[in-house]
Amino acid sequence: MSNDWAGVFPAVTTKFTEDDRLDIAEMERCFKLQLDAGVDGLIVCGSLGEASTLEIDEKLEVLRTARRVAGKRRQVLLTVAEGATRRACQLAEEGARAGADGFMVLPGVPYKSLPEETLAHYRAVARAGGLPCMVYNNPVAYGVDITPDMFAELADEPLFAAIKESSDDVRRITGIINACGDRYRLFCGVDNLALEAAAMGSVGWVAGLVCAFPDETVAIWRLWQQGKRNEALAIYRWFAPLLALDVSAQLVQNIKLVEALVIGSNDRCRAPRIALTGERRKHVETVVAKAMQTRPAAYRIAAE
């Protein structure tokens, strides 16, 4: 079992062709940009990866694509986000066979499960896949809160390796550490709380805007870890208006548009999502234009 997950793990977007099929070539290009910048792992088919619109065979194909690009350099986690525990277990089993190094697991959304149902779901999925799991806690988006006491209850299952904490309350990091000690690797899942969470004890950042700005994201994290706090904060503060685009019901459309503007990708989404138009699009374009005008000149920390 892995107990060394840490650093920047992009929650990558899923790319589509004009006829709404998986755009494998574009995903290969975008995943490579992440790896070349020195990210520490990849997470595919999450909320940002439009998991709810993907068929199981498509999720496995995205996983295989990431696995092929990452090779042995970095770990690849497959997100398990299924409404039925049975289907989640099936995906975990097939994902393990398709080469996943582990899973990021969500509750059985959209159902708002009771605490005992939530814990049973997670245990079933972990055992079905047989690989290390990152437990994704996002009560703001999904209405299911995994409390520090619940994490303490899950601690007897060795497959639970890490937590993606996205409650939007940085005090939760302290709460989990007080309840569970160093049992879990703690990751921040809210882009504009990453350094705040790091100050409280998180060891990783499941990032979104990294999809368009991998070099800056990696630089922020590494500078912070090296104790170069002022340098990290300078980039982080520049990044803040962009990072705020991750904290939105339209995070997928926002980030895909930023990718289109910054790395020459496209902002195609799968329905019911539609690429931004009108004032929403203009807002993102304005934020990006301002950021590009003031982009730090020296931001890259060479990959080790």
C-alpha positions as a LaTeX table, in Angstrom:
\begin{tabular}{lrrr}
\hline
Residue & $x$ (\AA) & $y$ (\AA) & $z$ (\AA) \\
\hline
Met1 & 0.00 & 0.00 & 0.00 \\
Ser2 & 1.13 & 3.53 & $-0.79$ \\
Asn3 & 1.77 & 5.80 & 2.17 \\
Asp4 & 3.85 & 8.41 & 0.39 \\
Trp5 & 1.31 & 10.41 & $-1.61$ \\
Ala6 & 2.22 & 14.08 & $-1.34$ \\
Gly7 & 2.64 & 17.20 & $-3.45$ \\
Val8 & 0.63 & 18.44 & $-6.40$ \\
Phe9 & $-1.94$ & 16.02 & $-7.85$ \\
Pro10 & $-3.86$ & 17.65 & $-10.73$ \\
Ala11 & $-7.51$ & 16.74 & $-11.10$ \\
Val12 & $-7.24$ & 16.75 & $-14.87$ \\
Thr13 & $-10.01$ & 17.63 & $-17.30$ \\
Thr14 & $-11.45$ & 15.17 & $-19.79$ \\
Lys15 & $-11.11$ & 16.30 & $-23.40$ \\
Phe16 & $-13.79$ & 15.77 & $-26.05$ \\
Thr17 & $-13.81$ & 15.96 & $-29.83$ \\
Glu18 & $-16.31$ & 18.04 & $-31.76$ \\
Asp19 & $-18.52$ & 14.95 & $-32.11$ \\
Asp20 & $-18.47$ & 14.34 & $-28.32$ \\
Arg21 & $-16.02$ & 11.45 & $-28.23$ \\
Leu22 & $-12.95$ & 11.22 & $-26.03$ \\
Asp23 & $-10.10$ & 13.27 & $-27.48$ \\
Ile24 & $-7.25$ & 10.95 & $-26.61$ \\
Ala25 & $-4.56$ & 12.92 & $-28.44$ \\
Glu26 & $-5.41$ & 16.16 & $-26.66$ \\
Met27 & $-5.49$ & 14.45 & $-23.28$ \\
Glu28 & $-2.07$ & 12.94 & $-23.98$ \\
Arg29 & $-0.72$ & 16.41 & $-24.78$ \\
Cys30 & $-2.27$ & 18.04 & $-21.71$ \\
Phe31 & $-1.25$ & 15.24 & $-19.34$ \\
Lys32 & 2.32 & 15.50 & $-20.62$ \\
Leu33 & 2.37 & 19.23 & $-19.86$ \\
Gln34 & 1.52 & 18.38 & $-16.25$ \\
Leu35 & 4.18 & 15.72 & $-15.94$ \\
Asp36 & 6.82 & 17.88 & $-17.60$ \\
Ala37 & 6.12 & 20.60 & $-15.01$ \\
Gly38 & 6.89 & 18.12 & $-12.25$ \\
Val39 & 3.51 & 17.28 & $-10.74$ \\
Asp40 & 3.54 & 14.39 & $-8.29$ \\
Gly41 & 0.60 & 12.39 & $-9.64$ \\
Leu42 & $-2.54$ & 12.57 & $-11.78$ \\
Ile43 & $-6.18$ & 12.14 & $-10.79$ \\
Val44 & $-8.53$ & 11.32 & $-13.65$ \\
Cys45 & $-12.31$ & 11.35 & $-14.05$ \\
Gly46 & $-13.10$ & 13.48 & $-11.02$ \\
Ser47 & $-15.66$ & 16.25 & $-10.73$ \\
Leu48 & $-13.45$ & 18.46 & $-12.88$ \\
Gly49 & $-13.09$ & 15.50 & $-15.24$ \\
Glu50 & $-16.90$ & 15.44 & $-15.74$ \\
Ala51 & $-17.22$ & 12.01 & $-14.12$ \\
Ser52 & $-21.01$ & 12.15 & $-14.00$ \\
Thr53 & $-21.19$ & 12.33 & $-17.81$ \\
Leu54 & $-18.74$ & 9.50 & $-18.54$ \\
Glu55 & $-19.55$ & 5.85 & $-19.12$ \\
Ile56 & $-17.47$ & 3.29 & $-17.26$ \\
Asp57 & $-15.65$ & 2.24 & $-20.43$ \\
Glu58 & $-14.79$ & 5.89 & $-21.10$ \\
Lys59 & $-13.40$ & 6.30 & $-17.57$ \\
Leu60 & $-11.21$ & 3.27 & $-18.08$ \\
Glu61 & $-9.98$ & 4.65 & $-21.40$ \\
Val62 & $-9.06$ & 7.98 & $-19.78$ \\
Leu63 & $-7.26$ & 6.03 & $-17.06$ \\
Arg64 & $-5.32$ & 4.01 & $-19.64$ \\
Thr65 & $-4.38$ & 7.21 & $-21.44$ \\
Ala66 & $-3.01$ & 8.78 & $-18.27$ \\
Arg67 & $-1.25$ & 5.55 & $-17.34$ \\
Arg68 & 0.40 & 5.43 & $-20.77$ \\
Val69 & 1.61 & 9.04 & $-20.53$ \\
Ala70 & 2.73 & 8.80 & $-16.90$ \\
Gly71 & 4.52 & 5.50 & $-17.36$ \\
Lys72 & 6.37 & 4.65 & $-14.18$ \\
Arg73 & 7.18 & 8.29 & $-13.44$ \\
Arg74 & 4.08 & 9.17 & $-11.48$ \\
Gln75 & 1.08 & 7.53 & $-9.87$ \\
Val76 & $-2.34$ & 7.75 & $-11.48$ \\
Leu77 & $-5.50$ & 7.70 & $-9.39$ \\
Leu78 & $-8.91$ & 6.92 & $-10.84$ \\
Thr79 & $-11.88$ & 8.69 & $-9.31$ \\
Val80 & $-14.75$ & 6.46 & $-8.22$ \\
Ala81 & $-17.92$ & 8.57 & $-8.25$ \\
Glu82 & $-20.96$ & 6.38 & $-8.76$ \\
Gly83 & $-24.48$ & 6.66 & $-7.38$ \\
Ala84 & $-24.70$ & 2.95 & $-6.55$ \\
Thr85 & $-22.17$ & 1.17 & $-4.36$ \\
Arg86 & $-22.45$ & $-1.86$ & $-6.62$ \\
Arg87 & $-21.44$ & 0.18 & $-9.66$ \\
Ala88 & $-18.67$ & 1.90 & $-7.70$ \\
Cys89 & $-17.25$ & $-1.49$ & $-6.73$ \\
Gln90 & $-17.38$ & $-2.60$ & $-10.37$ \\
Leu91 & $-15.43$ & 0.49 & $-11.46$ \\
Ala92 & $-12.85$ & $-0.06$ & $-8.71$ \\
Glu93 & $-12.35$ & $-3.67$ & $-9.75$ \\
Glu94 & $-12.00$ & $-2.78$ & $-13.44$ \\
Gly95 & $-9.84$ & 0.25 & $-12.66$ \\
Ala96 & $-7.39$ & $-1.90$ & $-10.72$ \\
Arg97 & $-7.10$ & $-4.23$ & $-13.70$ \\
Ala98 & $-6.64$ & $-1.27$ & $-16.07$ \\
Gly99 & $-3.58$ & 0.01 & $-14.21$ \\
Ala100 & $-4.74$ & 2.47 & $-11.55$ \\
Asp101 & $-2.31$ & 3.01 & $-8.69$ \\
Gly102 & $-5.18$ & 3.92 & $-6.41$ \\
Phe103 & $-8.55$ & 5.63 & $-6.23$ \\
Met104 & $-10.06$ & 8.89 & $-5.16$ \\
Val105 & $-13.47$ & 7.86 & $-3.82$ \\
Leu106 & $-16.64$ & 9.95 & $-3.45$ \\
Pro107 & $-19.79$ & 9.13 & $-1.52$ \\
Gly108 & $-22.64$ & 7.57 & $-3.48$ \\
Val109 & $-23.89$ & 10.91 & $-4.80$ \\
Pro110 & $-26.40$ & 12.38 & $-5.45$ \\
Tyr111 & $-27.94$ & 10.49 & $-2.51$ \\
Lys112 & $-27.10$ & 12.18 & 0.78 \\
Ser113 & $-26.17$ & 9.13 & 2.81 \\
Leu114 & $-26.35$ & 8.68 & 6.56 \\
Pro115 & $-22.98$ & 8.34 & 8.35 \\
Glu116 & $-23.21$ & 4.54 & 8.64 \\
Glu117 & $-24.19$ & 4.28 & 4.93 \\
Thr118 & $-21.30$ & 6.54 & 3.96 \\
Leu119 & $-18.76$ & 4.44 & 5.84 \\
Ala120 & $-20.16$ & 1.18 & 4.44 \\
His121 & $-19.92$ & 2.58 & 0.89 \\
Tyr122 & $-16.27$ & 3.54 & 1.34 \\
Arg123 & $-15.30$ & 0.22 & 2.88 \\
Ala124 & $-17.00$ & $-1.72$ & 0.08 \\
Val125 & $-15.29$ & 0.27 & $-2.67$ \\
Ala126 & $-11.85$ & 0.06 & $-1.07$ \\
Arg127 & $-12.08$ & $-3.70$ & $-0.65$ \\
Ala128 & $-13.41$ & $-4.20$ & $-4.18$ \\
Gly129 & $-10.50$ & $-2.34$ & $-5.74$ \\
Gly130 & $-7.85$ & $-3.57$ & $-3.33$ \\
Leu131 & $-5.73$ & $-0.45$ & $-3.87$ \\
Pro132 & $-4.95$ & 2.62 & $-1.73$ \\
Cys133 & $-7.76$ & 5.15 & $-1.59$ \\
Met134 & $-7.99$ & 8.89 & $-1.14$ \\
Val135 & $-11.29$ & 9.71 & 0.58 \\
Tyr136 & $-12.85$ & 12.81 & $-0.98$ \\
Asn137 & $-14.77$ & 14.90 & 1.53 \\
Asn138 & $-16.75$ & 17.77 & $-0.01$ \\
Pro139 & $-19.92$ & 18.43 & 1.99 \\
Val140 & $-20.38$ & 21.80 & 0.29 \\
Ala141 & $-20.86$ & 20.21 & $-3.13$ \\
Tyr142 & $-22.24$ & 16.78 & $-2.25$ \\
Gly143 & $-24.14$ & 17.22 & 1.01 \\
Val144 & $-22.31$ & 14.35 & 2.73 \\
Asp145 & $-19.88$ & 15.30 & 5.48 \\
Ile146 & $-17.22$ & 12.86 & 6.63 \\
Thr147 & $-16.33$ & 14.20 & 10.05 \\
Pro148 & $-13.02$ & 13.75 & 11.89 \\
Asp149 & $-14.70$ & 11.16 & 14.12 \\
Met150 & $-15.82$ & 9.23 & 11.05 \\
Phe151 & $-12.27$ & 9.27 & 9.72 \\
Ala152 & $-11.14$ & 7.87 & 13.05 \\
Glu153 & $-13.64$ & 5.06 & 12.59 \\
Leu154 & $-12.31$ & 4.33 & 9.09 \\
Ala155 & $-8.71$ & 4.22 & 10.31 \\
Asp156 & $-8.79$ & 0.46 & 10.87 \\
Glu157 & $-8.94$ & $-0.15$ & 7.10 \\
Pro158 & $-5.35$ & 0.09 & 5.78 \\
Leu159 & $-6.47$ & 0.81 & 2.22 \\
Phe160 & $-7.56$ & 4.32 & 3.24 \\
Ala161 & $-4.32$ & 6.18 & 2.63 \\
Ala162 & $-5.26$ & 9.83 & 2.19 \\
Ile163 & $-7.98$ & 12.45 & 2.49 \\
Lys164 & $-8.90$ & 15.17 & 0.03 \\
Glu165 & $-10.33$ & 17.78 & 2.40 \\
Ser166 & $-12.71$ & 20.15 & 0.59 \\
Ser167 & $-15.07$ & 21.25 & 3.33 \\
Asp168 & $-14.01$ & 24.88 & 2.70 \\
Asp169 & $-13.07$ & 25.08 & 6.39 \\
Val170 & $-9.32$ & 24.94 & 6.87 \\
Arg171 & $-9.89$ & 24.21 & 10.57 \\
Arg172 & $-10.85$ & 20.67 & 9.52 \\
Ile173 & $-7.16$ & 19.88 & 8.97 \\
Thr174 & $-6.50$ & 20.41 & 12.67 \\
Gly175 & $-9.66$ & 18.51 & 13.57 \\
Ile176 & $-8.58$ & 15.47 & 11.56 \\
Ile177 & $-5.05$ & 15.53 & 12.97 \\
Asn178 & $-6.39$ & 15.81 & 16.51 \\
Ala179 & $-8.74$ & 12.86 & 15.92 \\
Cys180 & $-6.44$ & 10.65 & 13.84 \\
Gly181 & $-2.86$ & 11.81 & 14.36 \\
Asp182 & $-0.73$ & 11.17 & 11.29 \\
Arg183 & $-2.84$ & 8.21 & 10.14 \\
Tyr184 & $-3.79$ & 9.87 & 6.81 \\
Arg185 & $-1.98$ & 11.88 & 4.17 \\
Leu186 & $-3.98$ & 15.11 & 4.06 \\
Phe187 & $-4.58$ & 16.93 & 0.77 \\
Cys188 & $-6.29$ & 20.27 & 0.24 \\
Gly189 & $-8.96$ & 20.12 & $-2.46$ \\
Val190 & $-9.86$ & 23.82 & $-2.60$ \\
Asp191 & $-7.51$ & 25.75 & $-4.88$ \\
Asn192 & $-7.59$ & 29.04 & $-3.02$ \\
Leu193 & $-6.99$ & 27.41 & 0.37 \\
Ala194 & $-3.93$ & 25.40 & $-0.62$ \\
Leu195 & $-1.28$ & 27.26 & 1.34 \\
Glu196 & $-3.60$ & 27.90 & 4.26 \\
Ala197 & $-4.11$ & 24.13 & 4.49 \\
Ala198 & $-0.38$ & 23.50 & 4.10 \\
Ala199 & 0.28 & 25.79 & 7.05 \\
Met200 & $-2.08$ & 23.63 & 9.10 \\
Gly201 & $-0.47$ & 20.34 & 8.10 \\
Ser202 & $-1.66$ & 19.15 & 4.69 \\
Val203 & 0.99 & 17.40 & 2.61 \\
Gly204 & $-0.61$ & 17.75 & $-0.81$ \\
Trp205 & $-2.79$ & 19.78 & $-3.13$ \\
Val206 & $-5.42$ & 18.24 & $-5.42$ \\
Ala207 & $-5.38$ & 21.16 & $-7.82$ \\
Gly208 & $-7.66$ & 22.44 & $-10.59$ \\
Leu209 & $-6.13$ & 25.56 & $-12.18$ \\
Val210 & $-2.92$ & 23.55 & $-12.44$ \\
Cys211 & $-4.47$ & 22.24 & $-15.68$ \\
Ala212 & $-3.64$ & 25.59 & $-17.29$ \\
Phe213 & $-0.78$ & 26.73 & $-15.04$ \\
Pro214 & 1.22 & 23.64 & $-14.06$ \\
Asp215 & 4.56 & 25.40 & $-13.66$ \\
Glu216 & 3.22 & 28.02 & $-11.28$ \\
Thr217 & 1.30 & 25.50 & $-9.21$ \\
Val218 & 4.32 & 23.25 & $-8.79$ \\
Ala219 & 6.52 & 26.25 & $-8.00$ \\
Ile220 & 4.18 & 27.47 & $-5.26$ \\
Trp221 & 4.12 & 24.07 & $-3.59$ \\
Arg222 & 7.84 & 23.39 & $-3.83$ \\
Leu223 & 8.87 & 26.86 & $-2.68$ \\
Trp224 & 6.59 & 26.44 & 0.33 \\
Gln225 & 8.06 & 23.04 & 1.15 \\
Gln226 & 11.57 & 24.47 & 0.82 \\
Gly227 & 10.76 & 27.13 & 3.40 \\
Lys228 & 10.78 & 29.93 & 0.82 \\
Arg229 & 7.46 & 31.17 & 2.09 \\
Asn230 & 7.59 & 34.75 & 0.80 \\
Glu231 & 8.40 & 33.59 & $-2.71$ \\
Ala232 & 5.61 & 31.01 & $-2.61$ \\
Leu233 & 3.14 & 33.58 & $-1.29$ \\
Ala234 & 4.03 & 36.08 & $-3.99$ \\
Ile235 & 3.04 & 33.62 & $-6.73$ \\
Tyr236 & 0.03 & 32.38 & $-4.76$ \\
Arg237 & $-1.31$ & 35.89 & $-4.34$ \\
Trp238 & $-0.86$ & 36.57 & $-8.06$ \\
Phe239 & $-2.67$ & 33.28 & $-8.72$ \\
Ala240 & $-5.58$ & 34.03 & $-6.36$ \\
Pro241 & $-8.08$ & 35.52 & $-8.88$ \\
Leu242 & $-7.54$ & 32.48 & $-11.12$ \\
Leu243 & $-7.78$ & 30.03 & $-8.23$ \\
Ala244 & $-11.16$ & 31.52 & $-7.32$ \\
Leu245 & $-12.51$ & 30.18 & $-10.62$ \\
Asp246 & $-12.23$ & 26.68 & $-9.11$ \\
Val247 & $-14.71$ & 27.56 & $-6.35$ \\
Ser248 & $-17.81$ & 27.66 & $-8.53$ \\
Ala249 & $-20.62$ & 25.47 & $-9.77$ \\
Gln250 & $-19.16$ & 26.18 & $-13.21$ \\
Leu251 & $-15.62$ & 25.15 & $-12.32$ \\
Val252 & $-15.45$ & 22.77 & $-15.28$ \\
Gln253 & $-16.44$ & 25.43 & $-17.82$ \\
Asn254 & $-14.22$ & 28.00 & $-16.11$ \\
Ile255 & $-11.10$ & 25.88 & $-16.06$ \\
Lys256 & $-11.59$ & 24.50 & $-19.55$ \\
Leu257 & $-11.85$ & 28.06 & $-20.87$ \\
Val258 & $-8.66$ & 29.00 & $-19.02$ \\
Glu259 & $-6.96$ & 25.97 & $-20.62$ \\
Ala260 & $-8.13$ & 27.13 & $-24.03$ \\
Leu261 & $-6.76$ & 30.62 & $-23.47$ \\
Val262 & $-3.46$ & 29.67 & $-21.85$ \\
Ile263 & $-2.30$ & 26.32 & $-23.26$ \\
Gly264 & $-4.19$ & 26.31 & $-26.55$ \\
Ser265 & $-6.62$ & 23.55 & $-25.66$ \\
Asn266 & $-10.40$ & 23.75 & $-26.12$ \\
Asp267 & $-13.33$ & 24.39 & $-23.81$ \\
Arg268 & $-15.68$ & 21.71 & $-25.10$ \\
Cys269 & $-17.78$ & 20.13 & $-22.36$ \\
Arg270 & $-20.22$ & 17.26 & $-22.36$ \\
Ala271 & $-23.90$ & 18.14 & $-21.98$ \\
Pro272 & $-25.62$ & 19.19 & $-19.87$ \\
Arg273 & $-22.63$ & 21.49 & $-19.45$ \\
Ile274 & $-22.16$ & 24.07 & $-22.21$ \\
Ala275 & $-19.04$ & 26.17 & $-22.77$ \\
Leu276 & $-19.33$ & 29.63 & $-21.23$ \\
Thr277 & $-20.92$ & 32.47 & $-23.18$ \\
Gly278 & $-21.83$ & 36.09 & $-22.58$ \\
Glu279 & $-20.87$ & 37.80 & $-19.33$ \\
Arg280 & $-19.61$ & 34.60 & $-17.68$ \\
Arg281 & $-17.18$ & 34.05 & $-20.53$ \\
Lys282 & $-16.12$ & 37.68 & $-20.54$ \\
His283 & $-15.38$ & 37.52 & $-16.80$ \\
Val284 & $-13.03$ & 34.55 & $-17.18$ \\
Glu285 & $-11.33$ & 36.13 & $-20.19$ \\
Thr286 & $-10.77$ & 39.32 & $-18.20$ \\
Val287 & $-9.29$ & 37.45 & $-15.24$ \\
Val288 & $-6.94$ & 35.52 & $-17.53$ \\
Ala289 & $-5.89$ & 38.61 & $-19.51$ \\
Lys290 & $-4.97$ & 40.48 & $-16.33$ \\
Ala291 & $-3.07$ & 37.50 & $-14.96$ \\
Met292 & $-1.09$ & 37.08 & $-18.15$ \\
Gln293 & $-0.08$ & 40.75 & $-18.07$ \\
Thr294 & 1.39 & 40.33 & $-14.60$ \\
Arg295 & 2.55 & 36.71 & $-14.80$ \\
Pro296 & 5.66 & 36.15 & $-12.68$ \\
Ala297 & 8.81 & 36.13 & $-14.77$ \\
Ala298 & 10.57 & 33.42 & $-12.80$ \\
Tyr299 & 8.19 & 30.76 & $-11.56$ \\
Arg300 & 9.47 & 27.39 & $-12.59$ \\
Ile301 & 11.16 & 25.03 & $-10.21$ \\
Ala302 & 12.83 & 22.33 & $-12.29$ \\
Ala303 & 11.36 & 18.86 & $-11.87$ \\
Glu304 & 13.55 & 16.64 & $-9.75$ \\
\hline
\end{tabular}
